[in-house]
Amino acid sequence: MNGKKKTISRENRIFYICNNVLLLLAFVIVAAPLVNVLVSSVSSPSALIRGQVTFWPIGFNLDAYKQIFQSRMLLIGYRNSIIYTVVGTTINIIMTVLAAYPLSVKDFVGRKALTGLFVFTMIFTAPLIPTYINIEQLGLVNTIWAMVLPGAISVYNLIIARTFFQNTIPDEMLEAARLDGADDVCIMTRLVLPLSKSILAVLVLYYAVAHWNTYFDAYIYLSSEEKFTLQVVLRNIMSTAAALQEMADATVDQSNRAAMIEVLKYAVIVFGSLPVIALYPAVQKHFVKGVMIGSLKG
């Protein structure tokens, strides 16, 4: 090092300052309602109903969460959503990789035509009624497979994965593997996938969030309460005052019931969002890299 301090021009300094201010403002706008919901869920019902709670809990208590963990339907919905998310994401990743890798191989005959067919299904989707009839005739209604098989591949995620494979895995490496006698299955499992952790992390996050937030499919295809997803259970609770009143009756008297119901609403929101919030830090290491490579190249 020559000991010289790097200088920043006046224009760049102004840009950095304005950029940091805008980023800080965006962070506050995004974080403020999230913090308010979390704080409201652990505050005193009376303080919340009087409008005293903003960004710091008042009269800290966990009664709302105690009632949530005593609610049988919420726990069943939580269990079902976890099962649907894990099974569905596993199927999504397997099917997406199996489709994206062949489409990324430049000497694969017909890959442009197949890519066009995939894109066609993304633009022109089947209406709800024919889709429901098809799923009913296959015997999938009111089963886990109605939640995970119809959307086994997202064409958008398929294109991202194909672009990643096509632009990140060197052709010379693939040719060398073929010269050594490796077939396509061996190349995909032992060469391509270990080098694709970034895009796989992105796909896992995209698919898992989509499965976890699934509401409409579960509302249409599931009829048994024992198979409802958490989102359907939350919808039923939030839209039915009787369900919240039943939960509130176990902890407070008649005069404080309305206040406790408000706290329960916030607690239910936090309860349903925790898995997705916990998932992101696990894949954050690869997320930015995977998004940039998979979306900007090609």
PDB file of C-alpha atoms in Angstrom:
ATOM      1  CA  MET A   1       0.000   0.000   0.000  1.00  0.00           C
ATOM      2  CA  ASN A   2       1.240   3.462  -0.813  1.00  0.00           C
ATOM      3  CA  GLY A   3      -0.408   5.042   2.221  1.00  0.00           C
ATOM      4  CA  LYS A   4      -2.572   7.345   0.140  1.00  0.00           C
ATOM      5  CA  LYS A   5      -6.126   7.776   1.296  1.00  0.00           C
ATOM      6  CA  LYS A   6      -8.733   7.137  -1.340  1.00  0.00           C
ATOM      7  CA  THR A   7     -10.620  10.329  -2.138  1.00  0.00           C
ATOM      8  CA  ILE A   8     -14.315  10.501  -2.972  1.00  0.00           C
ATOM      9  CA  SER A   9     -15.597  13.214  -5.246  1.00  0.00           C
ATOM     10  CA  ARG A  10     -18.172  15.667  -3.999  1.00  0.00           C
ATOM     11  CA  GLU A  11     -20.818  14.294  -6.397  1.00  0.00           C
ATOM     12  CA  ASN A  12     -20.257  10.724  -5.211  1.00  0.00           C
ATOM     13  CA  ARG A  13     -20.380  11.796  -1.573  1.00  0.00           C
ATOM     14  CA  ILE A  14     -23.730  13.511  -2.155  1.00  0.00           C
ATOM     15  CA  PHE A  15     -25.005  10.428  -3.949  1.00  0.00           C
ATOM     16  CA  TYR A  16     -23.955   8.109  -1.102  1.00  0.00           C
ATOM     17  CA  ILE A  17     -25.587  10.357   1.476  1.00  0.00           C
ATOM     18  CA  CYS A  18     -28.852  10.576  -0.463  1.00  0.00           C
ATOM     19  CA  ASN A  19     -28.777   6.842  -1.135  1.00  0.00           C
ATOM     20  CA  ASN A  20     -28.261   5.989   2.542  1.00  0.00           C
ATOM     21  CA  VAL A  21     -31.049   8.358   3.568  1.00  0.00           C
ATOM     22  CA  LEU A  22     -33.452   6.781   1.085  1.00  0.00           C
ATOM     23  CA  LEU A  23     -32.472   3.268   2.184  1.00  0.00           C
ATOM     24  CA  LEU A  24     -32.960   4.211   5.826  1.00  0.00           C
ATOM     25  CA  LEU A  25     -36.356   5.704   4.998  1.00  0.00           C
ATOM     26  CA  ALA A  26     -37.362   2.544   3.123  1.00  0.00           C
ATOM     27  CA  PHE A  27     -36.227   0.413   6.056  1.00  0.00           C
ATOM     28  CA  VAL A  28     -38.308   2.463   8.495  1.00  0.00           C
ATOM     29  CA  ILE A  29     -41.382   2.254   6.239  1.00  0.00           C
ATOM     30  CA  VAL A  30     -41.060  -1.526   5.963  1.00  0.00           C
ATOM     31  CA  ALA A  31     -39.987  -2.251   9.535  1.00  0.00           C
ATOM     32  CA  ALA A  32     -42.375   0.056  11.399  1.00  0.00           C
ATOM     33  CA  PRO A  33     -45.598  -1.930  10.834  1.00  0.00           C
ATOM     34  CA  LEU A  34     -43.793  -5.224  11.493  1.00  0.00           C
ATOM     35  CA  VAL A  35     -42.446  -3.962  14.803  1.00  0.00           C
ATOM     36  CA  ASN A  36     -45.838  -2.545  15.720  1.00  0.00           C
ATOM     37  CA  VAL A  37     -47.552  -5.900  15.096  1.00  0.00           C
ATOM     38  CA  LEU A  38     -44.957  -7.781  17.155  1.00  0.00           C
ATOM     39  CA  VAL A  39     -45.092  -5.270  20.029  1.00  0.00           C
ATOM     40  CA  SER A  40     -48.891  -5.216  20.019  1.00  0.00           C
ATOM     41  CA  SER A  41     -49.003  -9.016  20.309  1.00  0.00           C
ATOM     42  CA  VAL A  42     -47.082  -8.946  23.627  1.00  0.00           C
ATOM     43  CA  SER A  43     -48.651  -5.828  25.159  1.00  0.00           C
ATOM     44  CA  SER A  44     -51.387  -5.394  27.688  1.00  0.00           C
ATOM     45  CA  PRO A  45     -54.867  -5.633  26.130  1.00  0.00           C
ATOM     46  CA  SER A  46     -56.041  -2.531  27.951  1.00  0.00           C
ATOM     47  CA  ALA A  47     -53.037  -0.499  26.747  1.00  0.00           C
ATOM     48  CA  LEU A  48     -53.576  -1.689  23.193  1.00  0.00           C
ATOM     49  CA  ILE A  49     -57.293  -0.867  23.132  1.00  0.00           C
ATOM     50  CA  ARG A  50     -56.507   2.649  24.453  1.00  0.00           C
ATOM     51  CA  GLY A  51     -54.031   3.204  21.604  1.00  0.00           C
ATOM     52  CA  GLN A  52     -50.963   3.537  23.842  1.00  0.00           C
ATOM     53  CA  VAL A  53     -48.872   0.892  22.064  1.00  0.00           C
ATOM     54  CA  THR A  54     -46.571   2.007  19.255  1.00  0.00           C
ATOM     55  CA  PHE A  55     -43.054   0.550  19.061  1.00  0.00           C
ATOM     56  CA  TRP A  56     -42.484  -0.611  22.634  1.00  0.00           C
ATOM     57  CA  PRO A  57     -44.565  -3.130  24.604  1.00  0.00           C
ATOM     58  CA  ILE A  58     -46.661  -1.818  27.466  1.00  0.00           C
ATOM     59  CA  GLY A  59     -47.628  -4.271  30.193  1.00  0.00           C
ATOM     60  CA  PHE A  60     -45.685  -7.180  28.674  1.00  0.00           C
ATOM     61  CA  ASN A  61     -47.636 -10.444  28.662  1.00  0.00           C
ATOM     62  CA  LEU A  62     -47.792 -13.633  26.606  1.00  0.00           C
ATOM     63  CA  ASP A  63     -51.405 -14.607  27.289  1.00  0.00           C
ATOM     64  CA  ALA A  64     -52.330 -14.382  23.603  1.00  0.00           C
ATOM     65  CA  TYR A  65     -49.582 -16.833  22.608  1.00  0.00           C
ATOM     66  CA  LYS A  66     -50.615 -19.192  25.409  1.00  0.00           C
ATOM     67  CA  GLN A  67     -54.105 -19.294  23.954  1.00  0.00           C
ATOM     68  CA  ILE A  68     -52.749 -19.870  20.447  1.00  0.00           C
ATOM     69  CA  PHE A  69     -50.818 -22.942  21.574  1.00  0.00           C
ATOM     70  CA  GLN A  70     -53.961 -24.241  23.260  1.00  0.00           C
ATOM     71  CA  SER A  71     -55.994 -23.890  20.057  1.00  0.00           C
ATOM     72  CA  ARG A  72     -56.273 -27.304  18.421  1.00  0.00           C
ATOM     73  CA  MET A  73     -57.204 -26.005  14.940  1.00  0.00           C
ATOM     74  CA  LEU A  74     -54.291 -23.571  14.832  1.00  0.00           C
ATOM     75  CA  LEU A  75     -51.822 -26.313  15.693  1.00  0.00           C
ATOM     76  CA  ILE A  76     -53.376 -28.641  13.115  1.00  0.00           C
ATOM     77  CA  GLY A  77     -53.174 -25.919  10.474  1.00  0.00           C
ATOM     78  CA  TYR A  78     -49.567 -25.232  11.440  1.00  0.00           C
ATOM     79  CA  ARG A  79     -48.700 -28.910  11.123  1.00  0.00           C
ATOM     80  CA  ASN A  80     -50.450 -29.241   7.776  1.00  0.00           C
ATOM     81  CA  SER A  81     -48.770 -26.152   6.329  1.00  0.00           C
ATOM     82  CA  ILE A  82     -45.355 -27.450   7.356  1.00  0.00           C
ATOM     83  CA  ILE A  83     -46.060 -30.813   5.716  1.00  0.00           C
ATOM     84  CA  TYR A  84     -47.408 -29.239   2.523  1.00  0.00           C
ATOM     85  CA  THR A  85     -44.473 -26.818   2.361  1.00  0.00           C
ATOM     86  CA  VAL A  86     -41.783 -29.459   2.866  1.00  0.00           C
ATOM     87  CA  VAL A  87     -43.329 -32.024   0.503  1.00  0.00           C
ATOM     88  CA  GLY A  88     -44.318 -29.440  -2.096  1.00  0.00           C
ATOM     89  CA  THR A  89     -40.953 -27.657  -2.110  1.00  0.00           C
ATOM     90  CA  THR A  90     -39.123 -30.984  -2.440  1.00  0.00           C
ATOM     91  CA  ILE A  91     -41.242 -31.923  -5.458  1.00  0.00           C
ATOM     92  CA  ASN A  92     -40.811 -28.427  -6.926  1.00  0.00           C
ATOM     93  CA  ILE A  93     -37.023 -28.482  -6.677  1.00  0.00           C
ATOM     94  CA  ILE A  94     -36.734 -31.995  -8.158  1.00  0.00           C
ATOM     95  CA  MET A  95     -39.069 -31.258 -11.069  1.00  0.00           C
ATOM     96  CA  THR A  96     -37.571 -27.844 -11.786  1.00  0.00           C
ATOM     97  CA  VAL A  97     -34.013 -29.159 -11.871  1.00  0.00           C
ATOM     98  CA  LEU A  98     -35.003 -32.136 -14.032  1.00  0.00           C
ATOM     99  CA  ALA A  99     -36.599 -29.758 -16.539  1.00  0.00           C
ATOM    100  CA  ALA A 100     -34.116 -26.871 -16.341  1.00  0.00           C
ATOM    101  CA  TYR A 101     -30.906 -28.847 -16.814  1.00  0.00           C
ATOM    102  CA  PRO A 102     -31.827 -30.475 -20.181  1.00  0.00           C
ATOM    103  CA  LEU A 103     -33.108 -27.122 -21.460  1.00  0.00           C
ATOM    104  CA  SER A 104     -29.735 -25.558 -20.593  1.00  0.00           C
ATOM    105  CA  VAL A 105     -27.730 -28.098 -22.628  1.00  0.00           C
ATOM    106  CA  LYS A 106     -27.012 -26.435 -25.961  1.00  0.00           C
ATOM    107  CA  ASP A 107     -26.853 -29.647 -28.019  1.00  0.00           C
ATOM    108  CA  PHE A 108     -30.194 -30.936 -26.683  1.00  0.00           C
ATOM    109  CA  VAL A 109     -32.435 -31.425 -29.715  1.00  0.00           C
ATOM    110  CA  GLY A 110     -35.744 -29.554 -29.498  1.00  0.00           C
ATOM    111  CA  ARG A 111     -34.912 -27.518 -26.421  1.00  0.00           C
ATOM    112  CA  LYS A 112     -36.207 -24.273 -27.984  1.00  0.00           C
ATOM    113  CA  ALA A 113     -39.528 -25.876 -28.862  1.00  0.00           C
ATOM    114  CA  LEU A 114     -39.886 -27.328 -25.353  1.00  0.00           C
ATOM    115  CA  THR A 115     -38.989 -23.971 -23.818  1.00  0.00           C
ATOM    116  CA  GLY A 116     -41.700 -22.395 -25.947  1.00  0.00           C
ATOM    117  CA  LEU A 117     -44.239 -24.915 -24.671  1.00  0.00           C
ATOM    118  CA  PHE A 118     -43.332 -24.119 -21.075  1.00  0.00           C
ATOM    119  CA  VAL A 119     -43.657 -20.388 -21.731  1.00  0.00           C
ATOM    120  CA  PHE A 120     -47.010 -20.990 -23.434  1.00  0.00           C
ATOM    121  CA  THR A 121     -48.383 -22.584 -20.257  1.00  0.00           C
ATOM    122  CA  MET A 122     -47.192 -19.584 -18.255  1.00  0.00           C
ATOM    123  CA  ILE A 123     -49.059 -17.145 -20.505  1.00  0.00           C
ATOM    124  CA  PHE A 124     -52.201 -19.203 -21.164  1.00  0.00           C
ATOM    125  CA  THR A 125     -53.294 -20.983 -17.983  1.00  0.00           C
ATOM    126  CA  ALA A 126     -56.310 -23.237 -17.559  1.00  0.00           C
ATOM    127  CA  PRO A 127     -59.448 -21.696 -15.987  1.00  0.00           C
ATOM    128  CA  LEU A 128     -60.490 -22.682 -12.493  1.00  0.00           C
ATOM    129  CA  ILE A 129     -63.433 -24.928 -13.344  1.00  0.00           C
ATOM    130  CA  PRO A 130     -61.612 -27.215 -15.834  1.00  0.00           C
ATOM    131  CA  THR A 131     -58.689 -27.407 -13.434  1.00  0.00           C
ATOM    132  CA  TYR A 132     -60.960 -28.413 -10.561  1.00  0.00           C
ATOM    133  CA  ILE A 133     -62.727 -31.031 -12.714  1.00  0.00           C
ATOM    134  CA  ASN A 134     -59.369 -32.454 -13.757  1.00  0.00           C
ATOM    135  CA  ILE A 135     -58.126 -32.686 -10.174  1.00  0.00           C
ATOM    136  CA  GLU A 136     -61.433 -34.218  -9.068  1.00  0.00           C
ATOM    137  CA  GLN A 137     -61.313 -36.878 -11.793  1.00  0.00           C
ATOM    138  CA  LEU A 138     -57.770 -37.750 -10.750  1.00  0.00           C
ATOM    139  CA  GLY A 139     -59.024 -38.343  -7.211  1.00  0.00           C
ATOM    140  CA  LEU A 140     -56.851 -35.618  -5.679  1.00  0.00           C
ATOM    141  CA  VAL A 141     -59.568 -33.488  -4.069  1.00  0.00           C
ATOM    142  CA  ASN A 142     -59.233 -33.240  -0.284  1.00  0.00           C
ATOM    143  CA  THR A 143     -55.764 -34.819  -0.328  1.00  0.00           C
ATOM    144  CA  ILE A 144     -52.262 -33.471   0.124  1.00  0.00           C
ATOM    145  CA  TRP A 145     -51.570 -34.098  -3.586  1.00  0.00           C
ATOM    146  CA  ALA A 146     -54.086 -31.467  -4.618  1.00  0.00           C
ATOM    147  CA  MET A 147     -51.830 -28.983  -2.827  1.00  0.00           C
ATOM    148  CA  VAL A 148     -48.455 -30.042  -4.205  1.00  0.00           C
ATOM    149  CA  LEU A 149     -48.899 -31.647  -7.652  1.00  0.00           C
ATOM    150  CA  PRO A 150     -50.813 -29.067  -9.779  1.00  0.00           C
ATOM    151  CA  GLY A 151     -48.078 -26.499  -9.225  1.00  0.00           C
ATOM    152  CA  ALA A 152     -45.150 -28.906  -9.351  1.00  0.00           C
ATOM    153  CA  ILE A 153     -43.209 -26.546 -11.647  1.00  0.00           C
ATOM    154  CA  SER A 154     -43.213 -22.769 -11.802  1.00  0.00           C
ATOM    155  CA  VAL A 155     -42.211 -21.748 -15.328  1.00  0.00           C
ATOM    156  CA  TYR A 156     -40.769 -18.504 -13.999  1.00  0.00           C
ATOM    157  CA  ASN A 157     -38.475 -20.394 -11.609  1.00  0.00           C
ATOM    158  CA  LEU A 158     -37.699 -22.894 -14.363  1.00  0.00           C
ATOM    159  CA  ILE A 159     -36.420 -20.117 -16.625  1.00  0.00           C
ATOM    160  CA  ILE A 160     -34.308 -18.696 -13.795  1.00  0.00           C
ATOM    161  CA  ALA A 161     -32.747 -22.106 -13.114  1.00  0.00           C
ATOM    162  CA  ARG A 162     -32.158 -22.782 -16.820  1.00  0.00           C
ATOM    163  CA  THR A 163     -30.481 -19.398 -17.243  1.00  0.00           C
ATOM    164  CA  PHE A 164     -28.261 -20.086 -14.250  1.00  0.00           C
ATOM    165  CA  PHE A 165     -27.158 -23.497 -15.534  1.00  0.00           C
ATOM    166  CA  GLN A 166     -26.621 -22.183 -19.041  1.00  0.00           C
ATOM    167  CA  ASN A 167     -24.504 -19.174 -18.082  1.00  0.00           C
ATOM    168  CA  THR A 168     -22.713 -20.370 -14.947  1.00  0.00           C
ATOM    169  CA  ILE A 169     -21.628 -23.946 -15.670  1.00  0.00           C
ATOM    170  CA  PRO A 170     -18.739 -23.812 -18.217  1.00  0.00           C
ATOM    171  CA  ASP A 171     -19.279 -25.847 -21.390  1.00  0.00           C
ATOM    172  CA  GLU A 172     -15.679 -27.026 -21.202  1.00  0.00           C
ATOM    173  CA  MET A 173     -16.359 -28.626 -17.829  1.00  0.00           C
ATOM    174  CA  LEU A 174     -19.355 -30.503 -19.203  1.00  0.00           C
ATOM    175  CA  GLU A 175     -17.397 -31.672 -22.242  1.00  0.00           C
ATOM    176  CA  ALA A 176     -14.540 -32.889 -20.053  1.00  0.00           C
ATOM    177  CA  ALA A 177     -16.985 -34.862 -17.916  1.00  0.00           C
ATOM    178  CA  ARG A 178     -18.493 -36.484 -21.005  1.00  0.00           C
ATOM    179  CA  LEU A 179     -15.030 -37.399 -22.293  1.00  0.00           C
ATOM    180  CA  ASP A 180     -14.401 -39.123 -18.976  1.00  0.00           C
ATOM    181  CA  GLY A 181     -17.485 -41.264 -19.573  1.00  0.00           C
ATOM    182  CA  ALA A 182     -20.000 -39.461 -17.344  1.00  0.00           C
ATOM    183  CA  ASP A 183     -23.625 -39.550 -18.473  1.00  0.00           C
ATOM    184  CA  ASP A 184     -26.095 -36.663 -18.045  1.00  0.00           C
ATOM    185  CA  VAL A 185     -27.485 -37.976 -14.761  1.00  0.00           C
ATOM    186  CA  CYS A 186     -23.983 -38.193 -13.296  1.00  0.00           C
ATOM    187  CA  ILE A 187     -23.085 -34.736 -14.617  1.00  0.00           C
ATOM    188  CA  MET A 188     -26.247 -33.214 -13.157  1.00  0.00           C
ATOM    189  CA  THR A 189     -25.982 -34.821  -9.715  1.00  0.00           C
ATOM    190  CA  ARG A 190     -22.200 -34.688  -9.201  1.00  0.00           C
ATOM    191  CA  LEU A 191     -21.199 -31.595 -11.143  1.00  0.00           C
ATOM    192  CA  VAL A 192     -24.060 -29.206 -11.823  1.00  0.00           C
ATOM    193  CA  LEU A 193     -25.977 -29.365  -8.530  1.00  0.00           C
ATOM    194  CA  PRO A 194     -22.932 -28.894  -6.227  1.00  0.00           C
ATOM    195  CA  LEU A 195     -22.086 -25.748  -8.215  1.00  0.00           C
ATOM    196  CA  SER A 196     -25.672 -24.464  -8.063  1.00  0.00           C
ATOM    197  CA  LYS A 197     -26.240 -23.965  -4.339  1.00  0.00           C
ATOM    198  CA  SER A 198     -27.022 -20.277  -4.856  1.00  0.00           C
ATOM    199  CA  ILE A 199     -29.861 -20.768  -7.309  1.00  0.00           C
ATOM    200  CA  LEU A 200     -31.191 -23.762  -5.367  1.00  0.00           C
ATOM    201  CA  ALA A 201     -31.408 -21.582  -2.256  1.00  0.00           C
ATOM    202  CA  VAL A 202     -33.368 -18.991  -4.234  1.00  0.00           C
ATOM    203  CA  LEU A 203     -35.749 -21.623  -5.577  1.00  0.00           C
ATOM    204  CA  VAL A 204     -36.272 -23.149  -2.130  1.00  0.00           C
ATOM    205  CA  LEU A 205     -37.179 -19.738  -0.725  1.00  0.00           C
ATOM    206  CA  TYR A 206     -39.533 -18.874  -3.598  1.00  0.00           C
ATOM    207  CA  TYR A 207     -41.318 -22.223  -3.537  1.00  0.00           C
ATOM    208  CA  ALA A 208     -41.488 -22.499   0.263  1.00  0.00           C
ATOM    209  CA  VAL A 209     -42.979 -19.026   0.674  1.00  0.00           C
ATOM    210  CA  ALA A 210     -45.536 -19.754  -2.056  1.00  0.00           C
ATOM    211  CA  HIS A 211     -46.582 -23.029  -0.384  1.00  0.00           C
ATOM    212  CA  TRP A 212     -46.705 -21.498   3.080  1.00  0.00           C
ATOM    213  CA  ASN A 213     -48.923 -18.636   1.915  1.00  0.00           C
ATOM    214  CA  THR A 214     -51.229 -20.893  -0.108  1.00  0.00           C
ATOM    215  CA  TYR A 215     -54.809 -19.998   0.673  1.00  0.00           C
ATOM    216  CA  PHE A 216     -56.967 -20.183  -2.450  1.00  0.00           C
ATOM    217  CA  ASP A 217     -55.975 -23.730  -3.481  1.00  0.00           C
ATOM    218  CA  ALA A 218     -56.570 -25.024   0.030  1.00  0.00           C
ATOM    219  CA  TYR A 219     -59.910 -23.213   0.189  1.00  0.00           C
ATOM    220  CA  ILE A 220     -61.002 -24.779  -3.123  1.00  0.00           C
ATOM    221  CA  TYR A 221     -59.609 -28.324  -2.935  1.00  0.00           C
ATOM    222  CA  LEU A 222     -59.751 -29.144   0.789  1.00  0.00           C
ATOM    223  CA  SER A 223     -63.024 -29.818   2.601  1.00  0.00           C
ATOM    224  CA  SER A 224     -61.848 -31.497   5.812  1.00  0.00           C
ATOM    225  CA  GLU A 225     -60.852 -29.248   8.693  1.00  0.00           C
ATOM    226  CA  GLU A 226     -58.194 -31.787   9.638  1.00  0.00           C
ATOM    227  CA  LYS A 227     -56.408 -30.998   6.344  1.00  0.00           C
ATOM    228  CA  PHE A 228     -56.780 -27.218   6.273  1.00  0.00           C
ATOM    229  CA  THR A 229     -53.636 -25.133   5.908  1.00  0.00           C
ATOM    230  CA  LEU A 230     -52.712 -22.523   8.485  1.00  0.00           C
ATOM    231  CA  GLN A 231     -53.821 -19.735   6.148  1.00  0.00           C
ATOM    232  CA  VAL A 232     -57.348 -21.156   5.888  1.00  0.00           C
ATOM    233  CA  VAL A 233     -57.508 -21.630   9.649  1.00  0.00           C
ATOM    234  CA  LEU A 234     -56.316 -18.059  10.197  1.00  0.00           C
ATOM    235  CA  ARG A 235     -58.875 -16.769   7.742  1.00  0.00           C
ATOM    236  CA  ASN A 236     -61.656 -18.626   9.545  1.00  0.00           C
ATOM    237  CA  ILE A 237     -60.513 -17.298  12.907  1.00  0.00           C
ATOM    238  CA  MET A 238     -59.977 -13.713  11.791  1.00  0.00           C
ATOM    239  CA  SER A 239     -63.314 -13.544   9.950  1.00  0.00           C
ATOM    240  CA  THR A 240     -65.342 -15.244  12.674  1.00  0.00           C
ATOM    241  CA  ALA A 241     -65.702 -13.248  15.860  1.00  0.00           C
ATOM    242  CA  ALA A 242     -66.924 -16.321  17.738  1.00  0.00           C
ATOM    243  CA  ALA A 243     -63.577 -18.075  17.318  1.00  0.00           C
ATOM    244  CA  LEU A 244     -61.636 -15.156  18.750  1.00  0.00           C
ATOM    245  CA  GLN A 245     -64.169 -14.715  21.559  1.00  0.00           C
ATOM    246  CA  GLU A 246     -63.829 -18.369  22.490  1.00  0.00           C
ATOM    247  CA  MET A 247     -60.052 -17.977  22.740  1.00  0.00           C
ATOM    248  CA  ALA A 248     -60.366 -14.732  24.691  1.00  0.00           C
ATOM    249  CA  ASP A 249     -62.908 -16.135  27.157  1.00  0.00           C
ATOM    250  CA  ALA A 250     -60.278 -18.467  28.606  1.00  0.00           C
ATOM    251  CA  THR A 251     -58.077 -15.653  29.885  1.00  0.00           C
ATOM    252  CA  VAL A 252     -60.122 -12.523  30.588  1.00  0.00           C
ATOM    253  CA  ASP A 253     -63.442 -11.496  31.998  1.00  0.00           C
ATOM    254  CA  GLN A 254     -66.326 -10.058  30.003  1.00  0.00           C
ATOM    255  CA  SER A 255     -65.186  -6.434  30.287  1.00  0.00           C
ATOM    256  CA  ASN A 256     -61.723  -7.103  28.826  1.00  0.00           C
ATOM    257  CA  ARG A 257     -62.808  -9.537  26.111  1.00  0.00           C
ATOM    258  CA  ALA A 258     -62.762  -6.978  23.249  1.00  0.00           C
ATOM    259  CA  ALA A 259     -59.260  -5.832  24.195  1.00  0.00           C
ATOM    260  CA  MET A 260     -57.983  -9.403  24.364  1.00  0.00           C
ATOM    261  CA  ILE A 261     -59.442 -10.142  20.944  1.00  0.00           C
ATOM    262  CA  GLU A 262     -57.367  -7.314  19.465  1.00  0.00           C
ATOM    263  CA  VAL A 263     -54.182  -8.706  21.017  1.00  0.00           C
ATOM    264  CA  LEU A 264     -55.054 -12.178  19.717  1.00  0.00           C
ATOM    265  CA  LYS A 265     -55.347 -10.821  16.174  1.00  0.00           C
ATOM    266  CA  TYR A 266     -51.795  -9.480  16.303  1.00  0.00           C
ATOM    267  CA  ALA A 267     -50.476 -12.657  17.911  1.00  0.00           C
ATOM    268  CA  VAL A 268     -52.082 -14.807  15.225  1.00  0.00           C
ATOM    269  CA  ILE A 269     -50.391 -12.708  12.508  1.00  0.00           C
ATOM    270  CA  VAL A 270     -46.994 -13.156  14.151  1.00  0.00           C
ATOM    271  CA  PHE A 271     -47.644 -16.847  14.698  1.00  0.00           C
ATOM    272  CA  GLY A 272     -48.362 -17.395  11.007  1.00  0.00           C
ATOM    273  CA  SER A 273     -45.357 -15.400   9.785  1.00  0.00           C
ATOM    274  CA  LEU A 274     -42.581 -16.889  11.928  1.00  0.00           C
ATOM    275  CA  PRO A 275     -41.567 -19.843   9.668  1.00  0.00           C
ATOM    276  CA  VAL A 276     -41.065 -17.628   6.606  1.00  0.00           C
ATOM    277  CA  ILE A 277     -39.133 -15.077   8.639  1.00  0.00           C
ATOM    278  CA  ALA A 278     -36.944 -17.858  10.059  1.00  0.00           C
ATOM    279  CA  LEU A 279     -36.308 -19.368   6.617  1.00  0.00           C
ATOM    280  CA  TYR A 280     -34.713 -16.319   5.029  1.00  0.00           C
ATOM    281  CA  PRO A 281     -31.584 -16.128   7.269  1.00  0.00           C
ATOM    282  CA  ALA A 282     -30.891 -19.787   6.459  1.00  0.00           C
ATOM    283  CA  VAL A 283     -30.641 -19.070   2.720  1.00  0.00           C
ATOM    284  CA  GLN A 284     -29.465 -15.445   2.840  1.00  0.00           C
ATOM    285  CA  LYS A 285     -25.861 -16.517   2.198  1.00  0.00           C
ATOM    286  CA  HIS A 286     -26.749 -17.706  -1.300  1.00  0.00           C
ATOM    287  CA  PHE A 287     -29.860 -15.650  -1.989  1.00  0.00           C
ATOM    288  CA  VAL A 288     -28.382 -12.422  -3.412  1.00  0.00           C
ATOM    289  CA  LYS A 289     -25.834 -14.235  -5.560  1.00  0.00           C
ATOM    290  CA  GLY A 290     -28.417 -16.624  -6.943  1.00  0.00           C
ATOM    291  CA  VAL A 291     -30.903 -13.886  -7.782  1.00  0.00           C
ATOM    292  CA  MET A 292     -28.307 -11.745  -9.540  1.00  0.00           C
ATOM    293  CA  ILE A 293     -26.802 -14.555 -11.612  1.00  0.00           C
ATOM    294  CA  GLY A 294     -30.116 -16.196 -12.407  1.00  0.00           C
ATOM    295  CA  SER A 295     -31.872 -13.008 -13.485  1.00  0.00           C
ATOM    296  CA  LEU A 296     -29.274 -10.750 -15.109  1.00  0.00           C
ATOM    297  CA  LYS A 297     -27.348 -13.136 -17.281  1.00  0.00           C
ATOM    298  CA  GLY A 298     -28.697 -14.482 -20.558  1.00  0.00           C
TER     299      GLY A 298
END
